[in-house]
Amino acid sequence: MKSGLMRAPSPMPGFGLAFGVTLAMLSIVVIIPLAALIGRGFSVGPGELWSMINSRRIWAALMLSFRAALIAALFNLIFGLLLAWILVRYDFWGRKFIDAAVDLPFALPTAVAGIALTALYAPNGFFGQFLGQFGIRIAYTEVGIWIALIFIGIPFVVRTVQPVIEELERDVEEVSATLGASRFYTLRRVILPTLVPALLTGFALALARSVGEYGSVIFIAGNIPFQTEIAPLLIFIRLEEFNYEAAAAIGIAMLVISFAMLLFINAIQIWSRRRIGLV
Amino acid sequence: MYRTIRTGTHSFAQGRFIRTTRDGRVEIDAGGRRLIGAAVGRGQTEVERPSAFVQALASLSLSRGFMWALGTIGLSASLSFGALPPAQAQAQELLNVSYDPTRELYREYNELFTQWWTAQGNPAPTLRQSHGGSGGQARAVIDGLEAGVVTLALAADIDVIGESTGKIPADWQTRLPHNSSPYTSTIVFLVRDGNPKGINDWADLIREDVQVITPNPKTSGGARWNFLAAWAWAQREFDGDEAQVRDYVAALLRNVPVLDTGARGSTNTFVQRGLGDVLLAWENEAFLALAEQGEGAFDIVVPSLSILAEPPVSIVDGNLADDAQRALATAYLEHLYSPEAQALALRHYYRAWDTSAATPEDLARFPDLELVTIDDLGGWAEVQPAFFSNGGIFDQIYEE
C-alpha cells in the first residue's frame, strides 16, 4: 500500500529537476569542498593522520573549543528562550528595537565584534575596569571566549524559538490553569515540551557556529597554548607553517566531533518527538 | 660613520666607511661586503660618468655582489647611452605583495617611483599593493596571487615561495644590495611613560612583576624577530649554554599574557587595552605608536643587544609576463635604494642605508646599539625549521 503511494505521480510537478539542481548546488558549495578537505587529510594515510592530531596541545585546543562552545550554547539556550518569550508575550516600550537588535550579531563582521568586546572587557575597558576591582578578569581568559561565543550564538536560539512561542495557543495554558495546575507546572509540563524541538535546533545551530568561530575569539582570547588557544587558531597556525595536511587533520577532527555532537542532539530530538508527539 | 656610494645610475649602496682610494673613490663595508664606488655627498645629485663607474666596479672582487653590480652596469650603460629602446609605450601593471606595517611607506613610495619612472620617459605604471600578515601573503602568492614583486617581513617567507613554486631562484637574496633589504629595522621595548617598572634590558623581562606583550611567532613575522632577539641576547649572556638560554626564553614566554596573531594586534593590546608593562616591537612600530599617542604616553627603551631585522624584497620572476614588465619590476625595487626612497623609509621610521637625502630629525631618531644578524644565528634556512616549525623550539617550550 505504502509503496504503491510512492510510485503514484506526485501532485507537485518538477521534483526531478528541482532535486537535481539542489543536489548540484549543494555539491559545489558544501559537499565537494568538505570532500576535498577530507581527501587532503586522508591522502597521508590514517596512521599519519592520527599522529598529526594526537598531541597534547591539539587535544587541549579541541577541548577548549568544544567546552567553550557548549557553555556558550547552554547559556544561549536559557537566555535566548527568556529573550524570545519576553519579545513575544510582553509589550513594552522599545520592544521593536530590541527585536531588531537580536539580529545584529549576524550582521556585524565577527572580527569587529571581537575587537569591540575586547575593548569593553579589557582591564582598562568599560566593564573590565569595574570587574577588575573585584579581581575578575574576563578578556584574555576562557571567560572572554565564552562571551564572544555567546554574542555570536544568541540570534540562533532566539530566532528558532520565537516563531514557535508565537504559535503557542493561549487556551492550552488556560485549560491547564483551570485544571488546577500552578504556573510553574504549566510551564514545565505544557509549554516547555512544545518548545523542546525548536530549542534543540537553536542549541545545535549556536553550538555548531561557536565551535568553528575564529574572528571574534582570537582578539579576546589570549591565544596562549594549553590555556586559551582555540582549535581554529591551531589550524591557522598549521597553514602559516605551510603544513596543509596537519591543518586538514585538525579540521577533520573538528568535523568528526561536531558530527557526533549534532547526531547526539538529533537523537534527543527524535526521542523527544516520539515521547511528546508534538511539532 | 656611514657613507653612501653610487653603484649605478639610480642605485646606491651604503655602509661603514673603510677608506678613500687614491683616485677619490670610497670603499665601504656594506652588510659584510666591501664595495667601492663614487662618493655621494649630501644633496649632491651629479651623476658619475659610467666609464668611471665601470672602472670602479672592475676593482671589485668577484663576490656575490659582483654579479648584481654587473647587472646594474648593463642597465645604467643602456640607460645613459639610450641603447635600450624606451620600454613599451603601453602602461604596465605591477602588484606589490607586502606585509602589514609597510602600508603607509609603499603608498608614498608608489608616488615617488611613478614620478621618477615617468621622468625616464616611461608611461605611468599602475602600481597596486596588497598587505597582510607576511606568512599569509606568501601563501597567497604560492596559491597564485599574481605578484610582480614581494616585499615581506622575512627572507624565509620569500624562500618558501621560491621552493614551492619555482618562480623565484634560490639565490634571490644576492640580487640586490644588503641581502635585498633596502631598509631594516630592529626590535626595541616600548614601555609606559616614565618606565615605572624600570625595564632597561632583556634581563628585566623575566622578572615576576613584569608582563610582556609580543605576538605569536607562529603567525607573525615580527614576532619571530622578537623571539630571536631575546634568544641572541641570552646566548651572549649565558655564553651559549643552550639549557640556560632556553630557560630564559621559557621564563620570558611565561610572562606573556596574550599572544596576538600579528604585530599590529600586539601594539593595540599594549597601547589601547593598557595590558602589559613592555611591548616587544619593531622599532618602526614603536615610533609610530609614539607619534600617534603623543610623546607623553610611552617611552622607547633600547636594549643592550638586539637583532638586525631585515625585511627583504624580490621580484617574482615567474610572474613577470615580458621584458617590459621585468624592467619595471626591477626598477621598482632598485629605486628603493635611491636617496629619495631611502629618505622616505627613514621618515617612516625604518633604518635605511642611504642618509644623504634624509632630514636631520629623521636621522637623529635612531640610537646606536649592538645588532646581531640572522646569519649569526645560522641563517633562515636553519633558524626557521629549528625554532618555528611544528615541534620546533617555540613549541617545545610550551609543551614542557
XYZ file of C-alpha atoms in Angstrom:
679
model
C 0.000 0.000 0.000
C 2.729 2.397 1.017
C 4.994 1.567 -1.903
C 2.035 1.989 -4.232
C 1.604 5.552 -2.999
C 5.282 6.307 -3.579
C 5.047 5.304 -7.205
C 1.971 7.394 -7.957
C 2.718 10.628 -9.875
C 3.319 13.487 -7.494
C 0.752 16.280 -7.392
C 3.700 18.691 -7.142
C 5.468 18.791 -10.508
C 9.138 19.238 -11.168
C 10.632 17.271 -8.302
C 13.196 15.590 -10.515
C 14.571 18.843 -11.910
C 14.436 20.727 -8.609
C 16.154 17.889 -6.785
C 18.852 17.713 -9.448
C 19.576 21.432 -9.248
C 19.577 21.317 -5.457
C 21.966 18.416 -5.336
C 24.288 20.035 -7.886
C 24.409 23.302 -5.965
C 24.871 21.555 -2.644
C 27.725 19.561 -4.130
C 29.500 22.637 -5.438
C 29.034 24.676 -2.295
C 29.226 22.125 0.509
C 29.887 18.526 -0.373
C 32.862 18.859 -2.730
C 34.824 21.331 -0.519
C 34.282 19.107 2.517
C 35.265 16.037 0.498
C 38.405 17.875 -0.632
C 39.262 18.619 2.994
C 38.778 15.014 3.990
C 40.622 13.793 0.910
C 43.563 16.044 1.709
C 43.692 14.726 5.245
C 43.416 11.087 4.300
C 45.951 11.372 1.477
C 48.646 10.970 4.139
C 47.121 7.764 5.483
C 45.103 7.180 8.658
C 48.118 6.384 10.833
C 49.904 9.605 9.933
C 46.601 11.486 10.273
C 46.167 10.214 13.807
C 49.737 11.105 14.755
C 49.157 14.653 13.496
C 46.061 15.022 15.657
C 47.305 13.152 18.676
C 49.269 15.795 20.546
C 48.502 17.223 23.961
C 48.355 20.713 22.564
C 45.776 19.875 19.899
C 43.632 17.995 22.408
C 43.812 20.966 24.760
C 42.703 23.271 21.952
C 39.897 20.950 20.846
C 38.690 20.520 24.417
C 38.700 24.287 24.892
C 36.832 24.943 21.647
C 34.114 22.399 22.349
C 33.851 23.189 26.060
C 33.503 26.922 25.430
C 31.029 26.328 22.600
C 28.958 24.048 24.834
C 28.921 26.536 27.706
C 28.025 29.409 25.385
C 25.280 27.374 23.688
C 23.806 26.343 27.056
C 23.785 29.951 28.194
C 22.164 30.965 24.920
C 19.619 28.178 25.307
C 18.365 29.564 28.607
C 18.844 33.264 27.965
C 17.652 33.017 24.350
C 14.422 31.312 25.445
C 13.853 34.017 28.037
C 14.527 36.737 25.480
C 12.240 35.173 22.884
C 9.494 34.709 25.488
C 9.655 38.339 26.559
C 9.694 39.583 22.985
C 6.585 37.570 22.106
C 4.494 37.695 25.237
C 5.094 41.172 26.626
C 4.505 44.536 25.176
C 6.805 47.270 26.353
C 8.448 50.405 25.155
C 11.357 49.658 22.799
C 10.266 46.072 22.067
C 10.610 46.519 18.298
C 14.075 47.943 18.804
C 15.256 45.025 20.934
C 13.679 42.624 18.466
C 15.722 44.161 15.650
C 18.880 44.278 17.770
C 18.815 40.488 18.198
C 19.845 40.105 14.554
C 22.778 42.480 14.781
C 25.360 39.861 15.773
C 24.583 38.232 12.405
C 25.275 41.432 10.513
C 28.424 42.518 12.311
C 31.723 41.123 10.987
C 32.872 38.785 13.731
C 36.313 40.377 13.908
C 34.703 43.750 14.625
C 32.584 42.142 17.327
C 35.713 40.574 18.802
C 37.590 43.866 18.895
C 34.600 45.696 20.370
C 34.116 43.063 23.092
C 37.823 43.103 23.879
C 37.776 46.875 24.204
C 34.899 46.585 26.698
C 36.246 43.704 28.769
C 39.968 44.534 28.712
C 41.371 45.533 32.113
C 41.084 49.210 31.166
C 37.762 48.803 29.339
C 34.281 49.913 30.370
C 33.283 46.657 32.084
C 36.792 45.364 32.642
C 37.733 48.282 34.863
C 34.723 47.677 37.094
C 35.173 43.916 37.268
C 38.881 44.330 37.844
C 38.142 45.943 41.207
C 36.751 42.600 42.326
C 39.700 40.755 40.880
C 37.712 39.349 37.968
C 39.446 39.122 34.619
C 37.435 38.429 31.504
C 39.386 39.441 28.447
C 42.304 37.103 27.662
C 40.822 34.268 29.717
C 38.448 31.446 28.861
C 35.557 33.560 30.147
C 36.301 36.040 27.373
C 35.923 33.243 24.823
C 32.540 32.333 26.338
C 31.359 35.914 25.971
C 32.421 36.163 22.338
C 30.673 32.861 21.578
C 27.531 33.900 23.459
C 27.450 37.071 21.394
C 27.623 35.321 18.036
C 25.311 32.453 19.061
C 22.370 34.234 20.677
C 20.373 35.019 17.496
C 20.251 31.337 16.549
C 18.287 30.346 19.652
C 16.029 33.404 19.720
C 15.116 33.200 16.048
C 14.315 29.480 16.106
C 12.241 29.587 19.293
C 10.404 32.859 18.705
C 8.003 31.641 15.953
C 7.093 28.561 17.991
C 6.216 30.680 21.019
C 4.104 32.871 18.770
C 2.222 29.766 17.616
C 1.518 28.590 21.162
C -2.221 28.658 21.863
C -3.080 30.653 24.944
C -6.096 28.402 25.644
C -3.823 25.415 26.318
C -2.340 27.320 29.226
C -5.805 28.411 30.315
C -7.025 24.805 30.284
C -4.015 23.827 32.335
C -4.815 26.581 34.820
C -8.492 25.671 35.088
C -7.460 22.088 35.817
C -5.612 23.457 38.820
C -2.017 23.490 37.613
C 0.342 26.100 39.007
C 2.168 28.484 36.611
C 5.379 26.596 37.075
C 3.682 23.224 36.471
C 2.105 24.574 33.283
C 5.476 25.856 32.135
C 7.172 22.559 32.864
C 4.579 20.121 31.561
C 2.744 22.072 28.866
C 4.857 24.842 27.374
C 8.431 23.565 27.528
C 7.751 20.187 25.886
C 6.262 22.019 22.922
C 9.357 24.175 22.649
C 11.916 21.403 23.046
C 12.425 20.605 19.334
C 12.904 24.288 18.429
C 15.165 24.835 21.433
C 17.308 21.856 20.480
C 17.591 23.121 16.906
C 18.647 26.556 18.123
C 21.073 24.981 20.571
C 22.606 22.830 17.832
C 22.976 25.807 15.488
C 24.575 28.010 18.146
C 26.882 25.188 19.169
C 27.975 24.410 15.619
C 28.580 28.071 14.877
C 30.634 28.550 18.051
C 32.867 25.540 17.564
C 34.355 26.904 14.366
C 34.306 30.572 15.325
C 37.637 32.296 14.700
C 37.328 36.031 14.043
C 35.666 37.203 17.237
C 37.573 34.849 19.530
C 41.218 35.465 18.672
C 41.028 39.070 19.862
C 39.516 38.350 23.256
C 41.275 35.040 23.896
C 44.872 35.327 24.999
C 45.911 32.655 22.453
C 48.274 31.068 24.985
C 48.942 27.398 24.183
C 47.221 24.996 26.603
C 45.219 27.839 28.136
C 43.342 29.988 25.682
C 44.366 28.620 22.290
C 41.317 27.550 20.277
C 41.389 24.790 17.667
C 40.631 27.066 14.677
C 43.701 29.148 15.599
C 45.775 25.988 15.623
C 44.525 25.203 12.110
C 45.519 28.729 11.080
C 48.958 28.220 12.632
C 49.440 24.985 10.694
C 48.556 26.840 7.499
C 51.099 29.543 8.368
C 53.663 26.758 8.610
C 52.592 25.680 5.091
C 51.601 22.373 6.667
C 48.345 21.791 4.805
C 47.994 18.134 5.798
C 48.220 18.858 9.512
C 45.703 21.686 9.129
C 43.338 19.331 7.315
C 43.865 16.735 10.044
C 42.707 19.109 12.789
C 39.816 20.185 10.565
C 38.767 16.576 10.147
C 38.979 16.014 13.907
C 36.669 19.002 14.437
C 34.265 17.756 11.776
C 34.101 14.306 13.338
C 33.473 15.623 16.856
C 30.895 18.143 15.615
C 29.142 15.470 13.597
C 28.969 13.187 16.625
C 27.552 16.002 18.761
C 24.947 17.010 16.184
C 23.978 13.364 15.781
C 23.505 13.113 19.527
C 21.351 16.263 19.590
C 19.276 14.920 16.701
C 18.807 11.669 18.583
C 17.454 13.600 21.577
C 15.183 15.498 19.237
C 13.795 12.311 17.706
C 13.384 10.770 21.134
C 11.539 13.829 22.477
C 9.330 13.975 19.419
C 8.319 10.351 19.869
C 7.695 10.847 23.538
C 5.752 14.063 23.303
C 4.338 13.543 19.858
C 4.211 17.224 19.071
C 5.533 19.501 16.321
C 80.408 56.584 10.089
C 78.089 55.649 7.268
C 78.861 56.694 3.744
C 76.973 56.360 0.528
C 78.424 55.386 -2.778
C 76.901 55.261 -6.190
C 76.867 51.833 -7.815
C 74.521 52.526 -10.716
C 72.592 55.327 -12.344
C 69.888 55.005 -9.800
C 71.300 52.520 -7.368
C 73.380 53.267 -4.360
C 74.942 51.391 -1.529
C 75.605 52.492 1.997
C 77.821 51.102 4.637
C 80.524 51.729 7.149
C 83.318 53.856 5.704
C 86.585 51.981 5.253
C 88.894 54.146 3.163
C 89.182 56.569 0.318
C 91.099 55.224 -2.655
C 93.817 57.242 -4.375
C 91.515 58.335 -7.168
C 88.940 59.673 -4.744
C 86.516 56.801 -4.682
C 85.252 55.348 -1.444
C 85.347 51.834 -0.115
C 82.642 50.807 2.273
C 81.583 47.763 4.247
C 78.008 47.155 3.162
C 76.388 44.427 5.208
C 79.589 42.407 5.405
C 80.524 43.056 1.774
C 83.129 45.502 0.552
C 82.040 47.814 -2.205
C 83.851 50.615 -3.940
C 82.106 53.428 -5.712
C 81.909 57.118 -6.291
C 81.243 59.067 -3.140
C 77.919 60.824 -2.917
C 77.718 63.776 -0.613
C 74.638 65.210 0.971
C 72.489 66.946 -1.605
C 74.890 66.056 -4.362
C 72.973 64.701 -7.302
C 75.589 64.837 -10.020
C 75.785 61.510 -11.786
C 79.209 59.993 -12.183
C 80.137 59.124 -15.719
C 79.549 55.456 -16.427
C 83.113 54.901 -17.586
C 84.498 55.902 -14.218
C 81.858 53.792 -12.631
C 82.804 50.743 -14.668
C 86.396 51.242 -13.580
C 85.247 51.419 -10.034
C 83.484 48.139 -10.322
C 86.385 46.487 -12.051
C 88.299 46.698 -8.809
C 85.630 44.729 -7.041
C 86.476 41.179 -6.164
C 84.326 38.548 -7.762
C 81.885 38.430 -4.902
C 78.198 37.674 -4.849
C 77.525 41.370 -5.163
C 79.598 41.486 -8.314
C 77.025 39.699 -10.385
C 74.417 42.109 -9.209
C 76.692 45.013 -9.952
C 77.238 43.626 -13.426
C 73.501 43.725 -13.958
C 73.334 47.350 -12.939
C 76.205 48.257 -15.222
C 74.238 46.859 -18.081
C 71.190 48.760 -17.030
C 72.990 52.009 -16.320
C 75.022 51.829 -19.519
C 71.994 51.187 -21.624
C 70.078 53.966 -19.925
C 72.839 56.523 -20.294
C 73.584 55.675 -23.907
C 69.983 55.231 -24.822
C 70.820 51.856 -26.283
C 67.697 50.326 -24.839
C 64.563 51.447 -26.633
C 62.220 53.068 -24.152
C 60.110 50.378 -22.577
C 56.975 49.582 -24.478
C 54.806 52.627 -24.837
C 51.939 50.925 -23.127
C 51.448 51.322 -19.400
C 52.470 48.390 -17.258
C 50.864 46.936 -14.198
C 52.701 45.808 -11.097
C 51.402 44.244 -7.926
C 53.498 44.626 -4.794
C 52.597 41.989 -2.191
C 53.815 43.208 1.171
C 53.204 42.794 4.905
C 51.197 44.914 7.301
C 53.368 47.744 8.654
C 54.625 48.872 5.230
C 51.227 50.069 4.028
C 51.935 53.776 4.517
C 55.513 53.507 3.268
C 54.600 51.952 -0.071
C 51.644 54.241 -0.606
C 54.104 57.137 -0.674
C 56.828 55.213 -2.431
C 54.491 54.367 -5.308
C 54.013 58.076 -5.985
C 57.725 58.725 -5.737
C 58.528 55.867 -8.079
C 55.873 56.843 -10.616
C 57.355 60.340 -10.794
C 60.828 59.012 -11.341
C 59.741 56.313 -13.788
C 57.778 58.711 -15.979
C 60.682 61.167 -15.865
C 62.725 58.416 -17.528
C 60.314 58.575 -20.471
C 58.121 55.668 -19.484
C 54.340 55.705 -19.338
C 52.900 55.896 -15.850
C 52.550 52.362 -14.469
C 49.593 51.068 -12.499
C 51.022 50.157 -9.115
C 48.908 48.131 -6.754
C 49.730 46.977 -3.249
C 48.441 44.188 -1.058
C 49.057 43.951 2.676
C 48.511 41.307 5.319
C 50.434 39.017 7.625
C 53.744 38.126 5.992
C 53.189 34.357 6.032
C 49.655 34.674 4.721
C 50.842 36.925 1.927
C 53.478 34.376 0.957
C 50.802 31.692 0.897
C 48.630 33.866 -1.343
C 51.498 34.197 -3.837
C 52.088 30.438 -3.717
C 48.381 29.874 -4.343
C 48.508 32.063 -7.438
C 48.309 35.745 -6.492
C 49.987 37.481 -9.458
C 52.625 39.388 -7.511
C 55.291 41.084 -9.626
C 57.342 41.916 -6.557
C 57.182 40.707 -2.970
C 58.341 42.868 -0.062
C 57.887 40.664 3.007
C 58.941 40.634 6.644
C 61.188 37.583 6.471
C 63.554 36.072 3.947
C 62.113 32.696 4.964
C 58.734 33.680 3.535
C 60.280 34.512 0.149
C 62.320 31.300 0.298
C 59.088 29.345 0.674
C 57.605 30.964 -2.426
C 60.695 30.050 -4.405
C 60.803 26.486 -3.111
C 57.180 25.635 -3.675
C 56.549 27.411 -6.975
C 59.945 27.740 -8.616
C 59.042 31.311 -9.523
C 61.992 32.813 -7.621
C 65.551 31.452 -7.981
C 67.293 30.210 -4.846
C 69.930 32.968 -4.960
C 67.363 35.781 -4.989
C 68.786 37.417 -1.901
C 72.073 38.175 -3.633
C 70.451 40.101 -6.456
C 70.140 43.379 -4.562
C 72.468 45.029 -2.044
C 72.273 44.434 1.689
C 70.730 40.982 1.404
C 67.977 42.516 -0.707
C 66.810 44.555 2.273
C 66.584 48.201 1.237
C 65.572 49.177 4.742
C 65.973 47.398 8.049
C 64.601 47.721 11.500
C 65.293 46.263 14.882
C 63.440 45.163 17.981
C 63.086 47.628 20.853
C 60.998 47.832 24.029
C 58.041 50.164 24.294
C 57.266 50.900 27.956
C 54.717 53.086 29.721
C 55.600 56.724 30.285
C 58.465 57.203 32.716
C 59.257 53.466 32.654
C 57.556 52.749 36.017
C 58.826 49.157 36.179
C 62.393 50.209 35.448
C 62.830 47.957 32.429
C 66.219 48.507 30.856
C 67.309 45.294 29.228
C 66.305 41.755 28.353
C 67.157 40.537 31.862
C 64.250 42.582 33.279
C 61.698 40.801 31.105
C 61.726 37.614 33.181
C 61.068 39.423 36.485
C 57.889 38.196 38.117
C 56.284 41.624 38.255
C 56.707 42.280 34.528
C 54.170 41.415 31.843
C 55.481 41.240 28.298
C 53.368 41.723 25.171
C 54.529 40.085 21.945
C 52.691 38.457 19.051
C 52.753 34.751 18.256
C 55.885 33.786 16.281
C 53.816 31.142 14.519
C 51.568 33.694 12.886
C 53.631 36.883 12.892
C 56.904 37.601 11.114
C 57.689 40.418 13.532
C 57.318 38.102 16.499
C 59.978 35.819 15.072
C 62.428 38.696 15.161
C 61.367 39.369 18.809
C 61.942 35.767 19.753
C 65.318 35.620 18.024
C 66.450 38.901 19.559
C 65.707 37.517 23.034
C 67.473 34.303 22.110
C 70.525 36.158 20.801
C 70.790 38.244 23.954
C 70.525 35.151 26.154
C 73.146 33.391 24.072
C 75.581 36.184 24.782
C 74.547 36.465 28.420
C 74.898 32.759 29.185
C 77.885 32.201 26.951
C 75.977 29.951 24.584
C 74.812 27.486 27.239
C 71.714 26.232 25.418
C 69.873 24.971 28.513
C 70.129 28.357 30.201
C 69.174 30.194 27.027
C 66.103 28.021 26.730
C 65.187 28.570 30.383
C 65.452 32.301 29.885
C 63.194 32.321 26.820
C 60.729 29.987 28.561
C 60.603 32.353 31.544
C 60.051 35.257 29.170
C 57.152 33.470 27.474
C 55.597 32.727 30.873
C 55.343 36.485 31.350
C 53.345 36.877 28.142
C 49.610 37.049 28.932
C 48.390 37.439 25.352
C 49.810 36.148 22.080
C 48.191 38.227 19.369
C 48.311 36.925 15.831
C 50.038 39.983 14.367
C 52.346 42.866 15.280
C 49.601 45.475 14.933
C 47.354 43.396 17.195
C 50.009 43.390 19.910
C 50.550 47.109 19.573
C 46.811 47.574 20.093
C 46.752 45.282 23.111
C 49.534 47.266 24.707
C 48.560 50.767 23.629
C 44.753 50.700 23.524
C 43.915 47.950 26.033
C 46.530 49.026 28.530
C 47.752 45.479 29.048
C 51.340 44.613 29.943
C 54.381 46.582 31.063
C 56.531 46.250 27.974
C 55.847 45.668 24.296
C 58.445 43.967 22.136
C 58.033 45.826 18.891
C 59.521 46.615 15.554
C 61.344 49.874 16.045
C 59.241 51.487 13.318
C 56.006 50.344 15.013
C 57.256 51.711 18.341
C 57.978 55.110 16.778
C 54.578 55.027 15.100
C 52.906 54.375 18.456
C 54.813 57.329 19.922
C 53.841 59.568 17.031
C 50.175 58.635 17.291
C 49.811 58.607 21.065
C 51.914 61.654 21.752
C 55.265 61.591 23.435
C 53.788 61.643 26.946
C 52.266 58.173 26.904
C 55.176 55.845 26.213
C 58.939 55.623 26.202
C 61.196 53.617 23.958
C 63.833 51.585 25.763
C 66.735 50.363 23.672
C 68.155 47.062 24.924
C 71.892 46.425 25.050
C 71.622 43.982 22.169
C 69.013 43.390 19.541
C 68.655 41.867 16.112
C 69.027 43.439 12.705
C 65.591 42.734 11.273
C 65.850 42.613 7.512
C 62.566 42.723 5.614
C 63.719 41.701 2.141
C 62.345 42.365 -1.341
C 62.430 40.344 -4.526
C 60.916 40.254 -7.969
C 58.804 37.169 -8.618
C 60.461 36.128 -11.861
C 57.870 33.516 -12.766
C 55.017 36.013 -12.588
C 56.536 38.622 -14.914
C 54.868 38.488 -18.294
C 57.537 40.051 -20.507
C 60.782 42.012 -20.537
C 58.978 45.319 -20.182
C 57.283 44.216 -17.004
C 60.527 42.748 -15.738
C 62.254 46.075 -16.342
C 59.523 47.855 -14.413
C 59.644 45.415 -11.504
C 63.442 45.524 -11.352
C 63.498 49.311 -11.423
C 60.752 49.407 -8.786
C 62.950 47.522 -6.341
C 66.248 49.132 -7.320
C 64.779 52.581 -6.917
C 64.112 51.695 -3.277
C 67.854 52.210 -2.835
C 67.791 55.728 -4.250
C 68.467 58.569 -1.788
C 64.901 59.872 -2.092
C 63.307 56.496 -1.388
C 65.747 55.890 1.435
C 64.819 59.232 2.932
C 61.190 58.181 2.663
C 61.907 54.944 4.509
C 63.729 56.901 7.194
C 60.727 59.175 7.538
C 58.584 56.071 8.085
C 60.923 55.076 10.932
C 62.835 52.386 9.084
C 66.598 52.275 9.298
C 67.569 52.915 5.711
C 71.139 52.728 4.458
C 71.409 55.949 2.489
C 71.161 59.019 4.633
C 72.220 61.556 2.002
C 68.741 62.929 1.301
C 67.180 62.473 4.722
C 66.325 65.281 7.064
C 68.435 65.513 10.247
C 65.397 64.907 12.505
C 64.709 61.592 10.821
C 68.314 60.566 11.327
C 68.716 61.710 14.896
C 65.971 59.363 15.945
C 67.921 56.129 15.691
C 70.130 55.172 18.620
C 73.198 53.040 18.160
C 73.027 49.554 19.606
C 74.701 46.227 19.130
C 72.867 44.264 16.455
C 73.248 40.602 15.673
C 72.130 39.378 12.269
C 70.125 36.360 11.280
C 73.313 34.919 9.813
C 74.907 34.990 13.263
C 72.151 32.589 14.322
C 72.680 30.353 11.308
C 70.501 31.968 8.638
C 66.801 31.464 7.997
C 67.291 28.094 6.328
C 68.482 26.785 9.687
C 66.556 29.014 12.094
C 63.094 28.596 10.562
C 62.798 24.799 10.962
C 64.724 24.668 14.243
C 62.711 27.360 16.025
C 59.332 27.854 14.420
C 58.278 24.696 12.609
C 55.807 22.262 14.112
C 57.581 20.779 17.136
C 60.391 23.347 16.964
C 61.926 25.150 19.928
C 58.960 27.504 20.330
C 56.517 24.576 20.508
C 58.837 22.612 22.804
C 58.947 25.445 25.323
C 55.173 25.367 25.629
C 54.980 21.579 25.666
C 57.359 21.368 28.607
